[in-house]
Coordinates of C-alpha atoms in Angstrom, one line a residue:
X1 CA 6.9 -4.5 16.9
X2 CA 4.5 -7.3 17.2
X3 CA 4.1 -10.2 14.8
X4 CA 0.5 -11.0 13.8
X5 CA -0.1 -14.6 12.8
X6 CA -3.6 -14.0 11.6
X7 CA -2.4 -11.2 9.3
X8 CA 0.4 -13.5 8.1
X9 CA -2.0 -16.0 6.5
X10 CA -4.1 -13.3 4.8
X11 CA -3.0 -13.2 1.2
X12 CA -2.6 -9.6 0.1
X13 CA 0.0 -8.3 -2.4
X14 CA 2.7 -6.6 -0.3
X15 CA 5.9 -6.9 -2.4
X16 CA 6.6 -4.0 -4.7
X17 CA 8.4 -4.1 -8.0
X18 CA 11.8 -3.0 -6.6
X19 CA 11.5 -5.5 -3.8
X20 CA 10.4 -8.1 -6.3
X21 CA 13.5 -7.6 -8.6
X22 CA 15.8 -7.8 -5.6
X23 CA 14.1 -11.1 -4.5
X24 CA 14.4 -12.6 -8.0
X25 CA 18.1 -11.7 -8.2
X26 CA 19.1 -12.9 -4.7
X27 CA 16.9 -16.0 -5.0
X28 CA 18.3 -17.0 -8.4
X29 CA 21.8 -16.4 -7.1
X30 CA 21.1 -18.5 -4.0
X31 CA 19.7 -21.3 -6.2
X32 CA 22.8 -21.3 -8.4
X33 CA 25.2 -21.4 -5.5
X34 CA 23.1 -24.1 -3.8
X35 CA 23.3 -26.3 -6.9
X36 CA 27.1 -26.0 -7.2
X37 CA 27.9 -26.2 -3.5
X38 CA 25.1 -28.7 -2.6
X39 CA 23.8 -26.5 0.2
X40 CA 20.3 -27.3 1.2
X41 CA 19.8 -24.1 3.2
X42 CA 20.6 -21.9 0.2
X43 CA 18.3 -24.0 -2.0
X44 CA 15.4 -23.5 0.4
X45 CA 16.2 -19.8 0.7
X46 CA 16.3 -19.4 -3.0
X47 CA 13.0 -21.2 -3.6
X48 CA 11.3 -19.0 -0.9
X49 CA 12.7 -15.8 -2.4
X50 CA 11.8 -16.6 -6.0
X51 CA 8.3 -17.8 -4.9
X52 CA 7.6 -14.7 -2.9
X53 CA 8.8 -12.5 -5.8
X54 CA 6.6 -14.5 -8.3
X55 CA 3.5 -14.2 -6.0
X56 CA 4.3 -10.6 -4.9
X57 CA 3.3 -11.8 -1.4
X58 CA 5.6 -12.4 1.6
X59 CA 4.1 -13.9 4.7
X60 CA 6.8 -12.3 6.9
X61 CA 5.9 -8.8 5.6
X62 CA 2.2 -9.6 6.1
X63 CA 2.8 -10.7 9.7
X64 CA 4.8 -7.5 10.4
X65 CA 2.1 -5.3 8.7
X66 CA 4.6 -4.0 6.2
X67 CA 3.9 -3.3 2.5
X68 CA 6.5 -2.3 -0.1
X69 CA 4.0 -1.9 -3.0
X70 CA 3.4 1.8 -2.4
X71 CA 7.1 2.7 -1.9
X72 CA 8.2 2.1 -5.5
X73 CA 9.7 5.0 -7.4
X74 CA 9.0 3.6 -10.8
X75 CA 8.5 5.5 -14.1
X76 CA 6.9 8.8 -13.7
X77 CA 3.5 9.5 -15.3
X78 CA 3.6 11.3 -18.6
X79 CA 3.6 15.0 -18.2
X80 CA 6.1 15.3 -15.4
X81 CA 5.1 13.0 -12.5
X82 CA 2.2 12.9 -10.2
X83 CA -0.6 15.4 -10.6
X84 CA -1.1 17.6 -7.6
X85 CA -4.0 19.9 -7.0
X86 CA -2.9 23.5 -7.4
X87 CA -3.7 26.2 -4.9
X88 CA -5.5 28.2 -7.5
X89 CA -8.3 25.6 -8.0
X90 CA -11.6 26.5 -6.4
X91 CA -13.2 24.1 -3.9
X92 CA -16.1 22.1 -5.1
X93 CA -19.4 23.9 -4.7
X94 CA -21.6 22.9 -1.7
X95 CA -24.7 20.9 -2.4
X96 CA -28.0 22.8 -2.4
X97 CA -29.6 23.1 1.0
X98 CA -26.3 22.6 2.9
X99 CA -25.2 25.4 5.2
X100 CA -21.9 27.1 4.3
X101 CA -19.0 26.0 6.5
X102 CA -18.8 29.5 8.1
X103 CA -22.3 29.3 9.5
X104 CA -22.9 27.3 12.7
X105 CA -25.9 25.0 12.6
X106 CA -28.8 25.9 14.8
X107 CA -29.2 24.0 18.1
X108 CA -31.9 21.4 18.5
X109 CA -34.4 23.6 20.2
X110 CA -33.9 26.8 18.1
X111 CA -35.0 27.4 14.6
X112 CA -32.4 28.8 12.2
X113 CA -32.9 32.3 11.0
X114 CA -33.6 32.5 7.3
X115 CA -30.6 33.6 5.3
X116 CA -30.7 36.5 2.7
X117 CA -30.9 34.0 -0.1
X118 CA -34.0 32.2 1.4
X119 CA -35.9 35.5 2.0
X120 CA -36.0 36.4 -1.7

């Protein structure tokens, strides 16, 4: 896996709500421990985690090309979750003048034979 520095500096939301909650919890815990123990490393780590949770952007995830925004399993939509197209739905009608998908288009040098609908 390659790390892309140009992608890293491009600000794009890439921290999902579950990841954000974890970052807040671990970051605040690290800050509390750092204050009582006097540990600079935990202080910096806590600030970074809380900051990335607040901004919903992590430069490391950006550099790796990862995104946790779409992987959340949050509350389902009213009516039982995501709507999926059922198999009984008919496809959208083709625009007028367009050849049906079953017919092959005529070659460049040949004229297409008129269909039954065009003859009437």
